[in-house]
PDB file of C-alpha atoms in Angstrom:
ATOM      1  CA  MET A 165      -0.008  -0.047  -0.027  1.00  0.00           C
ATOM      2  CA  THR A 166       1.435   3.580  -0.911  1.00  0.00           C
ATOM      3  CA  VAL A 167       0.091   6.691   0.019  1.00  0.00           C
ATOM      4  CA  GLY A 168       1.093   8.821  -3.091  1.00  0.00           C
ATOM      5  CA  LEU A 169       4.733   8.420  -2.363  1.00  0.00           C
ATOM      6  CA  GLU A 170       7.635   8.308  -4.965  1.00  0.00           C
ATOM      7  CA  ASN A 171       8.975   5.082  -3.760  1.00  0.00           C
ATOM      8  CA  LYS A 172       6.894   2.230  -2.386  1.00  0.00           C
ATOM      9  CA  ALA A 173       9.581   1.612   0.484  1.00  0.00           C
ATOM     10  CA  ASP A 174       8.150   4.393   2.485  1.00  0.00           C
ATOM     11  CA  SER A 175       4.690   3.448   2.455  1.00  0.00           C
ATOM     12  CA  ALA A 176       1.792   3.293   4.983  1.00  0.00           C
ATOM     13  CA  LEU A 177       3.524   5.289   7.833  1.00  0.00           C
ATOM     14  CA  VAL A 178       3.816   8.678   6.222  1.00  0.00           C
ATOM     15  CA  LYS A 179       1.233  11.068   6.911  1.00  0.00           C
ATOM     16  CA  GLN A 180      -1.320  11.361   4.035  1.00  0.00           C
ATOM     17  CA  SER A 181      -1.138  15.398   4.735  1.00  0.00           C
ATOM     18  CA  GLU A 182       2.612  15.561   4.465  1.00  0.00           C
ATOM     19  CA  ALA A 183       4.823  15.701   1.479  1.00  0.00           C
ATOM     20  CA  PRO A 184       6.184  12.359   0.243  1.00  0.00           C
ATOM     21  CA  ALA A 185       9.290  11.077   2.254  1.00  0.00           C
ATOM     22  CA  LYS A 186      12.505  10.964   0.178  1.00  0.00           C
ATOM     23  CA  LYS A 187      14.245   7.492   0.289  1.00  0.00           C
ATOM     24  CA  THR A 188      17.663   7.976   1.418  1.00  0.00           C
ATOM     25  CA  SER A 189      20.736   5.710   1.018  1.00  0.00           C
ATOM     26  CA  THR A 190      21.546   3.666   3.947  1.00  0.00           C
ATOM     27  CA  SER A 191      25.184   2.991   5.303  1.00  0.00           C
ATOM     28  CA  ALA A 192      26.611  -0.376   5.799  1.00  0.00           C
ATOM     29  CA  SER A 193      25.494  -0.355   9.587  1.00  0.00           C
ATOM     30  CA  ALA A 194      21.958   0.440   8.605  1.00  0.00           C
ATOM     31  CA  LYS A 195      21.208  -2.698   6.504  1.00  0.00           C
ATOM     32  CA  THR A 196      19.175  -5.648   7.719  1.00  0.00           C
ATOM     33  CA  PRO A 197      21.634  -7.923   9.595  1.00  0.00           C
ATOM     34  CA  THR A 198      22.522 -11.201   8.193  1.00  0.00           C
ATOM     35  CA  SER A 199      22.566 -12.866  11.482  1.00  0.00           C
ATOM     36  CA  GLY A 200      20.867 -12.338  14.926  1.00  0.00           C
ATOM     37  CA  PRO A 201      17.721 -11.622  16.218  1.00  0.00           C
ATOM     38  CA  LEU A 202      17.125  -8.736  13.705  1.00  0.00           C
ATOM     39  CA  SER A 203      17.765 -10.528  10.661  1.00  0.00           C
ATOM     40  CA  LYS A 204      14.527 -12.486  10.378  1.00  0.00           C
ATOM     41  CA  GLU A 205      10.986 -10.898  10.191  1.00  0.00           C
ATOM     42  CA  PRO A 206       9.129 -10.861  13.524  1.00  0.00           C
ATOM     43  CA  LYS A 207       5.970 -12.990  13.809  1.00  0.00           C
ATOM     44  CA  LEU A 208       3.195 -10.935  15.222  1.00  0.00           C
ATOM     45  CA  THR A 209       0.316 -12.628  17.233  1.00  0.00           C
ATOM     46  CA  PRO A 210      -2.847 -10.613  16.613  1.00  0.00           C
ATOM     47  CA  PRO A 211      -3.759  -9.014  19.813  1.00  0.00           C
ATOM     48  CA  SER A 212      -6.958  -9.532  21.773  1.00  0.00           C
ATOM     49  CA  GLY A 213      -9.136  -7.454  24.130  1.00  0.00           C
ATOM     50  CA  PRO A 214     -10.308  -3.897  23.913  1.00  0.00           C
ATOM     51  CA  ALA A 215      -8.710  -1.499  21.419  1.00  0.00           C
ATOM     52  CA  PRO A 216      -6.039   0.558  23.048  1.00  0.00           C
ATOM     53  CA  THR A 217      -6.885   4.247  24.079  1.00  0.00           C
ATOM     54  CA  LYS A 218      -3.362   5.132  24.490  1.00  0.00           C
ATOM     55  CA  LEU A 219      -0.093   4.470  22.854  1.00  0.00           C
ATOM     56  CA  GLU A 220       1.651   1.263  24.214  1.00  0.00           C
ATOM     57  CA  ILE A 221       5.197   0.957  23.928  1.00  0.00           C
ATOM     58  CA  LYS A 222       7.217  -2.446  24.672  1.00  0.00           C
ATOM     59  CA  ASP A 223      10.797  -3.244  23.924  1.00  0.00           C
ATOM     60  CA  LEU A 224      11.017  -6.689  22.537  1.00  0.00           C
ATOM     61  CA  ILE A 225      14.965  -6.528  22.214  1.00  0.00           C
ATOM     62  CA  ALA A 226      17.087  -3.648  23.898  1.00  0.00           C
ATOM     63  CA  GLY A 227      19.491  -2.014  21.496  1.00  0.00           C
ATOM     64  CA  THR A 228      23.091  -1.021  22.429  1.00  0.00           C
ATOM     65  CA  GLY A 229      23.573   1.399  19.778  1.00  0.00           C
ATOM     66  CA  PRO A 230      22.733   5.250  19.552  1.00  0.00           C
ATOM     67  CA  GLU A 231      19.445   6.529  21.015  1.00  0.00           C
ATOM     68  CA  VAL A 232      17.078   7.784  18.324  1.00  0.00           C
ATOM     69  CA  LYS A 233      16.146  11.517  19.065  1.00  0.00           C
ATOM     70  CA  ALA A 234      12.739  13.128  18.256  1.00  0.00           C
ATOM     71  CA  GLY A 235      12.706  14.153  14.384  1.00  0.00           C
ATOM     72  CA  ALA A 236      15.422  11.880  13.513  1.00  0.00           C
ATOM     73  CA  SER A 237      15.811  10.236  10.217  1.00  0.00           C
ATOM     74  CA  VAL A 238      15.809   6.470  10.715  1.00  0.00           C
ATOM     75  CA  THR A 239      16.450   3.437   8.808  1.00  0.00           C
ATOM     76  CA  VAL A 240      14.212   0.532  10.002  1.00  0.00           C
ATOM     77  CA  ASN A 241      12.496  -2.809   9.176  1.00  0.00           C
ATOM     78  CA  TYR A 242       8.977  -2.966  10.271  1.00  0.00           C
ATOM     79  CA  VAL A 243       5.601  -5.066  10.021  1.00  0.00           C
ATOM     80  CA  GLY A 244       2.311  -3.469  10.644  1.00  0.00           C
ATOM     81  CA  VAL A 245      -1.007  -5.322  11.383  1.00  0.00           C
ATOM     82  CA  LEU A 246      -4.278  -4.200  12.153  1.00  0.00           C
ATOM     83  CA  TYR A 247      -5.207  -4.571  15.849  1.00  0.00           C
ATOM     84  CA  LYS A 248      -8.603  -6.231  14.991  1.00  0.00           C
ATOM     85  CA  GLY A 249      -7.881  -9.232  13.112  1.00  0.00           C
ATOM     86  CA  GLY A 250      -4.021  -9.211  12.737  1.00  0.00           C
ATOM     87  CA  LYS A 251      -4.227  -8.494   9.029  1.00  0.00           C
ATOM     88  CA  THR A 252      -0.492  -7.282   7.641  1.00  0.00           C
ATOM     89  CA  PHE A 253      -1.067  -4.130   5.799  1.00  0.00           C
ATOM     90  CA  ASP A 254       2.615  -3.112   5.556  1.00  0.00           C
ATOM     91  CA  ALA A 255       5.978  -4.660   5.841  1.00  0.00           C
ATOM     92  CA  SER A 256       9.324  -3.259   4.789  1.00  0.00           C
ATOM     93  CA  TRP A 257      10.622  -7.021   5.036  1.00  0.00           C
ATOM     94  CA  LYS A 258       8.137  -7.924   2.124  1.00  0.00           C
ATOM     95  CA  ARG A 259      10.178  -5.371  -0.140  1.00  0.00           C
ATOM     96  CA  GLY A 260      13.400  -6.960   0.726  1.00  0.00           C
ATOM     97  CA  GLU A 261      15.015  -3.849   2.238  1.00  0.00           C
ATOM     98  CA  PRO A 262      14.909  -1.460   5.056  1.00  0.00           C
ATOM     99  CA  SER A 263      13.107   1.970   4.823  1.00  0.00           C
ATOM    100  CA  THR A 264      14.465   5.246   5.710  1.00  0.00           C
ATOM    101  CA  PHE A 265      12.777   8.228   6.398  1.00  0.00           C
ATOM    102  CA  SER A 266      12.232  11.052   9.028  1.00  0.00           C
ATOM    103  CA  LEU A 267      10.146  10.821  12.116  1.00  0.00           C
ATOM    104  CA  SER A 268       8.551  14.162  11.418  1.00  0.00           C
ATOM    105  CA  GLY A 269       6.853  12.600   8.438  1.00  0.00           C
ATOM    106  CA  VAL A 270       5.189   9.684   9.800  1.00  0.00           C
ATOM    107  CA  ILE A 271       2.060   9.002  11.926  1.00  0.00           C
ATOM    108  CA  PRO A 272       1.865  10.539  15.388  1.00  0.00           C
ATOM    109  CA  GLY A 273       2.300   6.834  16.958  1.00  0.00           C
ATOM    110  CA  TRP A 274       5.524   6.511  15.433  1.00  0.00           C
ATOM    111  CA  THR A 275       6.578  10.172  16.157  1.00  0.00           C
ATOM    112  CA  LYS A 276       5.992   9.593  19.748  1.00  0.00           C
ATOM    113  CA  GLY A 277       6.697   5.793  20.037  1.00  0.00           C
ATOM    114  CA  ILE A 278      10.342   5.654  18.454  1.00  0.00           C
ATOM    115  CA  PRO A 279      12.326   8.406  20.171  1.00  0.00           C
ATOM    116  CA  GLY A 280      14.169   6.803  22.874  1.00  0.00           C
ATOM    117  CA  MET A 281      14.829   3.500  21.223  1.00  0.00           C
ATOM    118  CA  LYS A 282      18.248   2.597  20.343  1.00  0.00           C
ATOM    119  CA  VAL A 283      19.803   1.172  17.354  1.00  0.00           C
ATOM    120  CA  GLY A 284      19.873  -2.696  17.365  1.00  0.00           C
ATOM    121  CA  GLY A 285      16.496  -2.846  19.302  1.00  0.00           C
ATOM    122  CA  ARG A 286      13.334  -4.116  18.236  1.00  0.00           C
ATOM    123  CA  ARG A 287       9.963  -2.580  19.676  1.00  0.00           C
ATOM    124  CA  GLU A 288       6.392  -3.209  19.456  1.00  0.00           C
ATOM    125  CA  LEU A 289       3.918  -0.249  19.260  1.00  0.00           C
ATOM    126  CA  VAL A 290       0.207  -0.567  19.870  1.00  0.00           C
ATOM    127  CA  ILE A 291      -1.237   2.525  18.335  1.00  0.00           C
ATOM    128  CA  PRO A 292      -4.793   3.944  18.917  1.00  0.00           C
ATOM    129  CA  ALA A 293      -6.651   5.012  15.965  1.00  0.00           C
ATOM    130  CA  ALA A 294      -6.171   8.663  16.987  1.00  0.00           C
ATOM    131  CA  LEU A 295      -2.300   8.273  16.724  1.00  0.00           C
ATOM    132  CA  ALA A 296      -2.677   6.382  13.600  1.00  0.00           C
ATOM    133  CA  TYR A 297      -4.846   7.407  10.652  1.00  0.00           C
ATOM    134  CA  GLY A 298      -8.026   8.441  12.729  1.00  0.00           C
ATOM    135  CA  ALA A 299     -11.303   8.614  11.219  1.00  0.00           C
ATOM    136  CA  LYS A 300     -10.061   8.729   7.519  1.00  0.00           C
ATOM    137  CA  GLY A 301      -8.114   5.632   7.756  1.00  0.00           C
ATOM    138  CA  SER A 302      -5.823   4.925   4.741  1.00  0.00           C
ATOM    139  CA  PRO A 303      -7.940   2.999   2.362  1.00  0.00           C
ATOM    140  CA  PRO A 304      -8.159   0.336   1.076  1.00  0.00           C
ATOM    141  CA  SER A 305      -5.784  -1.334   3.574  1.00  0.00           C
ATOM    142  CA  ILE A 306      -6.437   0.526   6.718  1.00  0.00           C
ATOM    143  CA  PRO A 307     -10.169   1.199   7.723  1.00  0.00           C
ATOM    144  CA  ALA A 308     -11.330   4.212   9.590  1.00  0.00           C
ATOM    145  CA  ASN A 309     -10.747   4.310  13.315  1.00  0.00           C
ATOM    146  CA  ALA A 310      -8.367   1.443  13.191  1.00  0.00           C
ATOM    147  CA  PRO A 311      -5.674   0.850  15.973  1.00  0.00           C
ATOM    148  CA  LEU A 312      -2.712  -0.591  14.473  1.00  0.00           C
ATOM    149  CA  VAL A 313       0.223  -2.747  15.793  1.00  0.00           C
ATOM    150  CA  PHE A 314       4.019  -2.410  14.650  1.00  0.00           C
ATOM    151  CA  VAL A 315       7.016  -4.367  15.406  1.00  0.00           C
ATOM    152  CA  ILE A 316       9.876  -2.118  14.521  1.00  0.00           C
ATOM    153  CA  ASP A 317      13.706  -2.947  13.995  1.00  0.00           C
ATOM    154  CA  MET A 318      15.912  -0.015  14.442  1.00  0.00           C
ATOM    155  CA  LEU A 319      18.867  -0.417  12.062  1.00  0.00           C
ATOM    156  CA  GLY A 320      20.333   3.022  12.035  1.00  0.00           C
ATOM    157  CA  THR A 321      19.876   6.795  12.564  1.00  0.00           C
TER     158      THR A 321
END
């Protein structure tokens, strides 16, 4: 799914009201690792229970590299699923390369949920609809008022 971007690698995360994100080159340290826990796509188990009303942040793997600052440009691998039903709507893993973009041009759940993460870490964000795409959704993949779940591997800043 894309939202009018020049490059499919920067897809559902970019706010529809923002200018397209520009894909930037990645350094050797910002590529998908060939071994270790961040070398394989994470498996997400669809959540259950009531939809979240606040952003939920959970570090699955603690990173040891530099800490991501607000508004930084980041290189990540990620999987995004709908909270209800667990259907994958976007995944950098499916494109075969990480995505690079600025945290100032993504959905609010990422803008608030990524700073403080360290390179080499894996984080789960459970994002309420108000911090995702809200009442408009992002048709056809993300319906209106849909909470989202992401697992993000931080590869570089």
